[in-house]
mmCIF file of C-alpha atoms in Angstrom:
data_model
loop_
_atom_site.group_PDB
_atom_site.id
_atom_site.type_symbol
_atom_site.label_atom_id
_atom_site.label_comp_id
_atom_site.label_asym_id
_atom_site.label_seq_id
_atom_site.Cartn_x
_atom_site.Cartn_y
_atom_site.Cartn_z
ATOM 1 C CA MET A 1 98.226 -20.857 42.809
ATOM 2 C CA LEU A 2 96.605 -18.270 40.547
ATOM 3 C CA LYS A 3 93.707 -16.344 41.981
ATOM 4 C CA LEU A 4 90.328 -16.913 40.330
ATOM 5 C CA LYS A 5 90.456 -13.496 38.759
ATOM 6 C CA GLU A 6 93.808 -14.219 37.180
ATOM 7 C CA LYS A 7 92.937 -17.561 35.604
ATOM 8 C CA ASN A 8 89.272 -17.104 34.586
ATOM 9 C CA LEU A 9 88.331 -14.926 31.615
ATOM 10 C CA LEU A 10 84.869 -14.004 30.350
ATOM 11 C CA LEU A 11 84.618 -12.878 26.730
ATOM 12 C CA ILE A 12 81.515 -10.819 25.943
ATOM 13 C CA PHE A 13 80.829 -10.429 22.225
ATOM 14 C CA THR A 14 78.754 -7.394 21.392
ATOM 15 C CA ARG A 15 77.489 -5.591 18.342
ATOM 16 C CA ASN A 16 77.671 -1.823 18.295
ATOM 17 C CA PRO A 17 74.094 -0.642 18.922
ATOM 18 C CA GLU A 18 73.316 1.167 15.668
ATOM 19 C CA LEU A 19 69.945 1.615 13.986
ATOM 20 C CA GLY A 20 69.355 -0.988 11.307
ATOM 21 C CA LYS A 21 72.506 -2.963 12.144
ATOM 22 C CA CYS A 22 71.540 -5.035 15.185
ATOM 23 C CA LYS A 23 68.829 -7.612 15.820
ATOM 24 C CA THR A 24 67.953 -7.541 12.121
ATOM 25 C CA ARG A 25 65.851 -10.717 12.255
ATOM 26 C CA LEU A 26 63.832 -9.230 15.101
ATOM 27 C CA ALA A 27 63.629 -5.894 13.271
ATOM 28 C CA ALA A 28 62.013 -7.605 10.289
ATOM 29 C CA THR A 29 58.860 -7.921 12.415
ATOM 30 C CA ILE A 30 58.952 -5.027 14.883
ATOM 31 C CA GLY A 31 60.987 -2.428 12.984
ATOM 32 C CA ASP A 32 64.539 -1.108 13.321
ATOM 33 C CA SER A 33 63.814 1.396 16.067
ATOM 34 C CA ALA A 34 62.102 -1.060 18.441
ATOM 35 C CA ALA A 35 64.776 -3.687 17.727
ATOM 36 C CA LEU A 36 67.498 -1.183 18.636
ATOM 37 C CA GLU A 37 65.767 -0.306 21.921
ATOM 38 C CA ILE A 38 65.446 -3.997 22.790
ATOM 39 C CA TYR A 39 69.117 -4.569 22.010
ATOM 40 C CA LYS A 40 70.124 -1.643 24.238
ATOM 41 C CA PHE A 41 67.984 -3.142 26.989
ATOM 42 C CA LEU A 42 69.690 -6.526 26.529
ATOM 43 C CA LEU A 43 73.123 -4.879 26.601
ATOM 44 C CA GLN A 44 72.268 -3.253 29.926
ATOM 45 C CA HIS A 45 71.069 -6.615 31.263
ATOM 46 C CA THR A 46 74.391 -8.163 30.235
ATOM 47 C CA VAL A 47 76.262 -5.435 32.134
ATOM 48 C CA THR A 48 74.090 -6.064 35.189
ATOM 49 C CA ILE A 49 74.779 -9.814 35.279
ATOM 50 C CA THR A 50 78.538 -9.574 34.550
ATOM 51 C CA LYS A 51 79.881 -6.469 36.319
ATOM 52 C CA GLY A 52 79.957 -8.177 39.724
ATOM 53 C CA LEU A 53 81.766 -11.325 38.593
ATOM 54 C CA ASN A 54 85.131 -11.790 40.321
ATOM 55 C CA ILE A 55 86.948 -12.687 37.108
ATOM 56 C CA GLN A 56 88.600 -10.865 34.237
ATOM 57 C CA LYS A 57 86.076 -9.547 31.735
ATOM 58 C CA GLU A 58 86.614 -8.432 28.157
ATOM 59 C CA VAL A 59 84.079 -6.782 25.863
ATOM 60 C CA HIS A 60 84.771 -7.488 22.203
ATOM 61 C CA TYR A 61 83.185 -4.896 19.907
ATOM 62 C CA SER A 62 81.972 -5.846 16.431
ATOM 63 C CA VAL A 63 82.775 -2.584 14.677
ATOM 64 C CA LYS A 64 84.450 -0.001 16.861
ATOM 65 C CA ILE A 65 85.542 0.267 20.491
ATOM 66 C CA ARG A 66 83.511 2.883 22.382
ATOM 67 C CA GLU A 67 85.248 4.555 25.303
ATOM 68 C CA ASP A 68 82.302 6.267 26.997
ATOM 69 C CA ASP A 69 79.489 3.757 26.904
ATOM 70 C CA LEU A 70 77.718 1.464 29.341
ATOM 71 C CA TRP A 71 80.786 -0.836 29.588
ATOM 72 C CA SER A 72 82.945 0.810 32.257
ATOM 73 C CA SER A 73 86.663 0.718 31.439
ATOM 74 C CA GLU A 74 87.315 0.172 35.142
ATOM 75 C CA ILE A 75 85.453 -3.157 35.024
ATOM 76 C CA TYR A 76 85.875 -4.377 31.441
ATOM 77 C CA SER A 77 88.861 -4.534 29.101
ATOM 78 C CA LYS A 78 87.783 -3.366 25.660
ATOM 79 C CA LYS A 79 88.832 -5.242 22.539
ATOM 80 C CA GLN A 80 88.110 -5.221 18.819
ATOM 81 C CA GLN A 81 86.832 -8.413 17.185
ATOM 82 C CA ALA A 82 89.172 -9.704 14.470
ATOM 83 C CA GLY A 83 88.224 -12.090 11.662
ATOM 84 C CA ASN A 84 85.908 -12.451 8.679
ATOM 85 C CA ASP A 85 83.188 -14.543 10.296
ATOM 86 C CA LEU A 86 81.979 -15.261 13.807
ATOM 87 C CA GLY A 87 84.071 -18.426 14.049
ATOM 88 C CA GLN A 88 87.309 -16.620 13.208
ATOM 89 C CA ARG A 89 86.446 -13.827 15.611
ATOM 90 C CA MET A 90 85.759 -16.203 18.485
ATOM 91 C CA GLU A 91 88.856 -18.285 17.743
ATOM 92 C CA TYR A 92 91.032 -15.159 17.799
ATOM 93 C CA ALA A 93 89.558 -14.037 21.137
ATOM 94 C CA PHE A 94 90.084 -17.462 22.737
ATOM 95 C CA ALA A 95 93.596 -17.835 21.293
ATOM 96 C CA THR A 96 94.613 -14.429 22.616
ATOM 97 C CA GLY A 97 93.167 -15.239 26.034
ATOM 98 C CA PHE A 98 95.094 -18.500 26.313
ATOM 99 C CA GLU A 99 98.274 -16.789 25.083
ATOM 100 C CA ASN A 100 97.810 -14.296 27.916
ATOM 101 C CA GLY A 101 97.820 -17.105 30.458
ATOM 102 C CA TYR A 102 94.153 -17.642 31.258
ATOM 103 C CA GLN A 103 93.197 -21.241 32.073
ATOM 104 C CA ASN A 104 89.398 -21.172 31.850
ATOM 105 C CA ILE A 105 87.775 -19.044 29.151
ATOM 106 C CA ILE A 106 84.050 -18.650 28.506
ATOM 107 C CA ILE A 107 82.321 -16.640 25.802
ATOM 108 C CA ILE A 108 78.789 -15.241 25.847
ATOM 109 C CA GLY A 109 76.870 -12.891 23.607
ATOM 110 C CA SER A 110 75.138 -9.741 24.799
ATOM 111 C CA ASP A 111 71.522 -10.557 23.956
ATOM 112 C CA MET A 112 70.562 -13.175 26.557
ATOM 113 C CA TYR A 113 67.764 -12.035 28.858
ATOM 114 C CA ASP A 114 67.430 -15.624 30.133
ATOM 115 C CA LEU A 115 70.849 -15.566 31.828
ATOM 116 C CA SER A 116 71.977 -14.540 35.322
ATOM 117 C CA GLN A 117 75.225 -13.858 37.159
ATOM 118 C CA LYS A 118 74.765 -17.158 38.988
ATOM 119 C CA ASP A 119 74.509 -19.021 35.673
ATOM 120 C CA ILE A 120 77.894 -17.665 34.583
ATOM 121 C CA GLU A 121 79.484 -18.392 37.966
ATOM 122 C CA ASN A 122 78.143 -21.949 37.712
ATOM 123 C CA ALA A 123 79.587 -22.328 34.209
ATOM 124 C CA PHE A 124 83.058 -21.409 35.474
ATOM 125 C CA LEU A 125 82.662 -23.889 38.347
ATOM 126 C CA GLU A 126 81.784 -26.625 35.854
ATOM 127 C CA LEU A 127 84.802 -25.713 33.731
ATOM 128 C CA GLU A 128 87.029 -26.448 36.725
ATOM 129 C CA SER A 129 86.180 -30.148 36.399
ATOM 130 C CA HIS A 130 85.288 -30.468 32.684
ATOM 131 C CA LYS A 131 87.235 -29.685 29.529
ATOM 132 C CA TYR A 132 84.303 -27.932 27.847
ATOM 133 C CA VAL A 133 81.103 -26.278 29.009
ATOM 134 C CA ILE A 134 78.249 -25.419 26.651
ATOM 135 C CA GLY A 135 74.944 -23.657 27.171
ATOM 136 C CA PRO A 136 72.566 -24.930 24.459
ATOM 137 C CA ALA A 137 70.117 -22.407 22.998
ATOM 138 C CA LYS A 138 66.606 -23.456 22.012
ATOM 139 C CA ASP A 139 67.248 -22.411 18.411
ATOM 140 C CA GLY A 140 70.005 -24.988 17.894
ATOM 141 C CA GLY A 141 72.932 -22.702 18.669
ATOM 142 C CA TYR A 142 74.589 -21.995 21.993
ATOM 143 C CA TYR A 143 74.455 -19.025 24.370
ATOM 144 C CA LEU A 144 77.661 -19.882 26.245
ATOM 145 C CA PHE A 145 80.795 -21.806 25.326
ATOM 146 C CA GLY A 146 83.866 -22.435 27.438
ATOM 147 C CA MET A 147 87.060 -24.452 27.260
ATOM 148 C CA LYS A 148 90.384 -24.965 29.026
ATOM 149 C CA SER A 149 92.660 -24.985 25.969
ATOM 150 C CA LEU A 150 92.284 -23.865 22.380
ATOM 151 C CA ASN A 151 90.499 -26.210 19.984
ATOM 152 C CA SER A 152 90.251 -24.390 16.652
ATOM 153 C CA GLN A 153 87.994 -27.056 15.134
ATOM 154 C CA VAL A 154 84.956 -25.896 17.109
ATOM 155 C CA PHE A 155 85.060 -22.611 15.197
ATOM 156 C CA LYS A 156 85.488 -24.008 11.703
ATOM 157 C CA ASN A 157 82.957 -25.299 9.131
ATOM 158 C CA LYS A 158 79.919 -23.891 10.934
ATOM 159 C CA VAL A 159 76.943 -22.119 9.419
ATOM 160 C CA TRP A 160 76.683 -19.432 12.090
ATOM 161 C CA GLY A 161 73.231 -18.261 13.080
ATOM 162 C CA THR A 162 71.541 -21.532 12.083
ATOM 163 C CA ASP A 163 70.108 -24.501 13.978
ATOM 164 C CA THR A 164 73.099 -26.713 13.091
ATOM 165 C CA VAL A 165 75.720 -24.877 15.172
ATOM 166 C CA LEU A 166 75.305 -26.767 18.449
ATOM 167 C CA ARG A 167 75.077 -30.168 16.764
ATOM 168 C CA ASP A 168 78.163 -29.576 14.640
ATOM 169 C CA THR A 169 80.113 -28.192 17.606
ATOM 170 C CA LEU A 170 79.276 -31.237 19.728
ATOM 171 C CA LYS A 171 80.487 -33.485 16.895
ATOM 172 C CA ASN A 172 83.893 -31.794 17.136
ATOM 173 C CA ILE A 173 84.188 -32.668 20.831
ATOM 174 C CA GLN A 174 82.112 -35.851 21.075
ATOM 175 C CA LYS A 175 84.950 -37.824 22.680
ATOM 176 C CA GLU A 176 85.825 -35.044 25.146
ATOM 177 C CA ASP A 177 84.659 -34.255 28.662
ATOM 178 C CA VAL A 178 81.753 -31.866 28.013
ATOM 179 C CA LYS A 179 79.301 -30.379 30.510
ATOM 180 C CA LEU A 180 75.978 -29.316 28.980
ATOM 181 C CA LEU A 181 74.180 -26.588 30.905
ATOM 182 C CA GLU A 182 70.437 -25.929 30.931
ATOM 183 C CA GLU A 183 68.876 -25.045 27.607
ATOM 184 C CA ARG A 184 67.993 -21.358 27.393
ATOM 185 C CA ASN A 185 66.174 -19.055 25.017
ATOM 186 C CA ASP A 186 68.158 -16.417 23.170
ATOM 187 C CA ILE A 187 66.448 -13.536 21.414
ATOM 188 C CA ASP A 188 66.551 -13.379 17.644
ATOM 189 C CA TYR A 189 62.931 -13.339 16.474
ATOM 190 C CA TYR A 190 59.637 -11.757 17.519
ATOM 191 C CA GLU A 191 58.444 -15.189 18.711
ATOM 192 C CA ASP A 192 61.273 -15.159 21.275
ATOM 193 C CA ILE A 193 59.888 -12.088 23.077
ATOM 194 C CA LYS A 194 56.167 -11.863 22.314
ATOM 195 C CA ASP A 195 55.115 -13.715 25.478
ATOM 196 C CA ILE A 196 57.679 -12.165 27.877
ATOM 197 C CA ALA A 197 56.127 -9.346 29.895
ATOM 198 C CA ILE A 198 59.197 -7.144 30.184
ATOM 199 C CA PHE A 199 59.429 -6.745 26.399
ATOM 200 C CA GLN A 200 55.835 -5.596 25.903
ATOM 201 C CA LYS A 201 56.771 -1.930 26.407
ATOM 202 C CA PHE A 202 58.988 -2.137 23.306
ATOM 203 C CA ILE A 203 56.459 -3.763 20.997
ATOM 204 C CA SER A 204 53.048 -2.542 22.155
#
């Protein structure tokens, strides 16, 4: 029997933290500099909640792989995203993971403050007994998606970054065994952070 670490894979999709190129919807209100600092803070949070997981972990960079950054090469495998849109990029990452022999694969982004190590561990536990696991985001997307075998349909014909993503994804798998996790808040707009104390230092 495969050890947990050898059959479970976590994909972490990340944007390279560059001024004016990350959290652009948030930046529209608070400015590029503050948005970049918030994104760096969220990246560090993602490291904190994933580095201790006893599974394989891959960081998939949007633009360029960075060797000496906050993602330690001793903990994370570093990959380059491949594809023209988010759907193609996610499909490629999942397909490669399954080709490499992983049995349970989950993807998360790197901008979820409302996520803990325990949440991710729980998602992998749920994937043991369900074919799909999804963490719905309050904005109509999802913050976590996992499956046990590749279904390319979930990545096609989606308007990424809109409130239709979750609904359209669930339509693709409506007859399947799906576990929905708790709804969580991801961070895209000023309204998502304005009432959270820890973010006040970035916007005050």
